[in-house]
Amino acid sequence: MCAVATEAVIDSRVQQFLNTPGKLLIDGRWVHAASGQTFAVLNPADGSTLAHVAAGEKEDIDRAVRAARDAFERGPWHTMQPAVRAKLLWRLADLIDEHADELAQLESLDNGKPLSIAKIADVSLASEQFRYYAGWTTKILGDTIPIGVPFLPDAQFHAFSLREPIGVVGQIIPWNFPLLMAAWKLAPALAAGCTVVLKPAEQTPLSALRLGELICEAGFPNGAVNIVTGFGETAGAALSAHPGIDKIAFTGSTEVGKLIVQAAAKDLKKVTLELGGKSPNVVFADADMASAIGGAASAIFFNHGQCCCAGSRLYIEQSIFDRVIEGVADEAKKIKIGPGMAAGTQMGPLVSDEQLARVTGYIEAGFAEGAEAVCGGKRHGAKGYFVEPTVLIKTNAKMKVVQEEIFGPVVTAMPFKDLDEIAAVANDTVYGLAAGIWTQDISKAHRLAKQLRAGTVWVNCYNVFDAAMPFGGYKQSGWGREMGFQALNNYLETKSVCVQL
Ligand code: NAP
Ligand code: MG
């Protein structure tokens, strides 16, 4: 690992944005929290304060939900012509692209990820979400349904279904891809005609607030999107329990996901959850070695391992185990660690001191249970929240590091014998978000893909996303799917209309 030095100059608009205390977006206006309280947003590269934002609480959530309800009842968001709604979503996508440099800087400063990645991955995938769902607004169709009643043989009916927006939606998002997670949530909900109250993560609220400004600039009706920054235990809990919300959509840890379900149970609001993962990445001896090694490394080290779908359990066919481990460790050692804003940085800090403690704590727990580090294994430097990319061997299925989500740049590697054994081993987890397979044998790939209990299976690739391809979890990785038609469907009710002729 090499340290990198020079940091990009912060854009003057970004600096101005950081200098202005963040407010809440409620009913199209930027307002202070009712309590007047703010909290500091930190730069994970050095722990310094980047900005202050409003600490929204229950009273602010109440105000935001009222605004979203008014906007839903009075329109014009869901009563607007679908093509006009599409134009607004498309306009927002264009504004995101026009402000890509600025958004990427905010994301890099706030989350710690490399500036180049923030721009090519986070920002561009976010604008694509809005474009993709802009296309759906004009294609939300019901069915005509041929029906008959056995005891009314002469009666004729005209029956059909309508797809209607579910109503007011609460959305709670995590800190690993702050802007992109906001886009994953907002785009399908808005395309469906719902109005929204969005709560960003306390660690990374900045890009969502800038997105809120772009939403206002694009010309969305007041109250269609409301953004309340604040803490999970206060703002988040108030939102998930709020009786004025018809549906709650959550991305975050499985632990908090369970709290969301309990809160939503009181009034049976609809719930979708995108939760944690412990995804297996399986390398067979007949794989193209260069792609498999590069793919295994990026599957875990991309975004510093702070990906719900990170390929964190690496299973390597016995005969090539040493070769693959050596290759992945070489890749890890080459990664340039530094502040996200520094030129050439390939891996930035983890998002917070809490995550630093969590990830290094897991590594220590691995060592205590007998794991060995081929590379990495500790904190990097003394300032900021950096952790070395780490490859652990001598691990087994019972270890904490193999069972629990670490959410950092730490992969556990284990050898396996053959295809018959690997599906059960890969599925030995409470999670089921994603999996990877590396082989040149197409039938082997398809056989294993069918056996894996995971929402996405990547073959000879990893971390490939498209707004059209559904993503989400089996088992404790969640309920429902993001992206594709399936995500839109999460925000629609079906009404059957039956007319006797
Ligand atoms: P987290 O602690 O569960 O937080 C996620 C969000 O929930 C934050 O906005 C948080 O607010 C809020 N929250 C916390 N406690 C709450 C409560 N009692 N009621 C309502 N909301 C509450 O997760 P995280 O550490 O930020 O994110 C990492 C996790 O997200 C990992 O487990 C990862 O796998 C998962 N993730 C999953 C996906 C997916 O698509 N499946 C995608 C990305 C991440 P504060 O931050 O303000 O406290
Ligand atoms: Mg931050």
XYZ file of C-alpha atoms and ligand atoms in Angstrom, residues 40-44 48 50 106-112 175 201-206 351-352 385, ligand 2:
25
model
C -21.636 18.086 12.820
C -20.882 16.108 9.675
C -17.342 14.714 9.697
C -14.676 14.120 7.093
C -13.593 10.500 7.661
C -12.478 17.178 10.953
C -17.084 19.384 7.224
C -19.432 16.179 -1.643
C -19.714 12.394 -1.692
C -15.961 11.897 -1.480
C -15.528 14.382 1.372
C -18.483 13.069 3.352
C -18.183 9.321 2.807
C -14.442 9.031 2.152
C -24.094 5.850 4.321
C -27.784 8.517 7.244
C -26.380 10.768 9.969
C -22.806 10.131 8.739
C -23.478 11.217 5.141
C -26.403 13.612 4.702
C -24.719 16.108 2.361
C -16.964 6.134 7.035
C -16.570 6.676 10.799
C -10.453 5.881 9.686
Mg -19.320 12.155 6.942
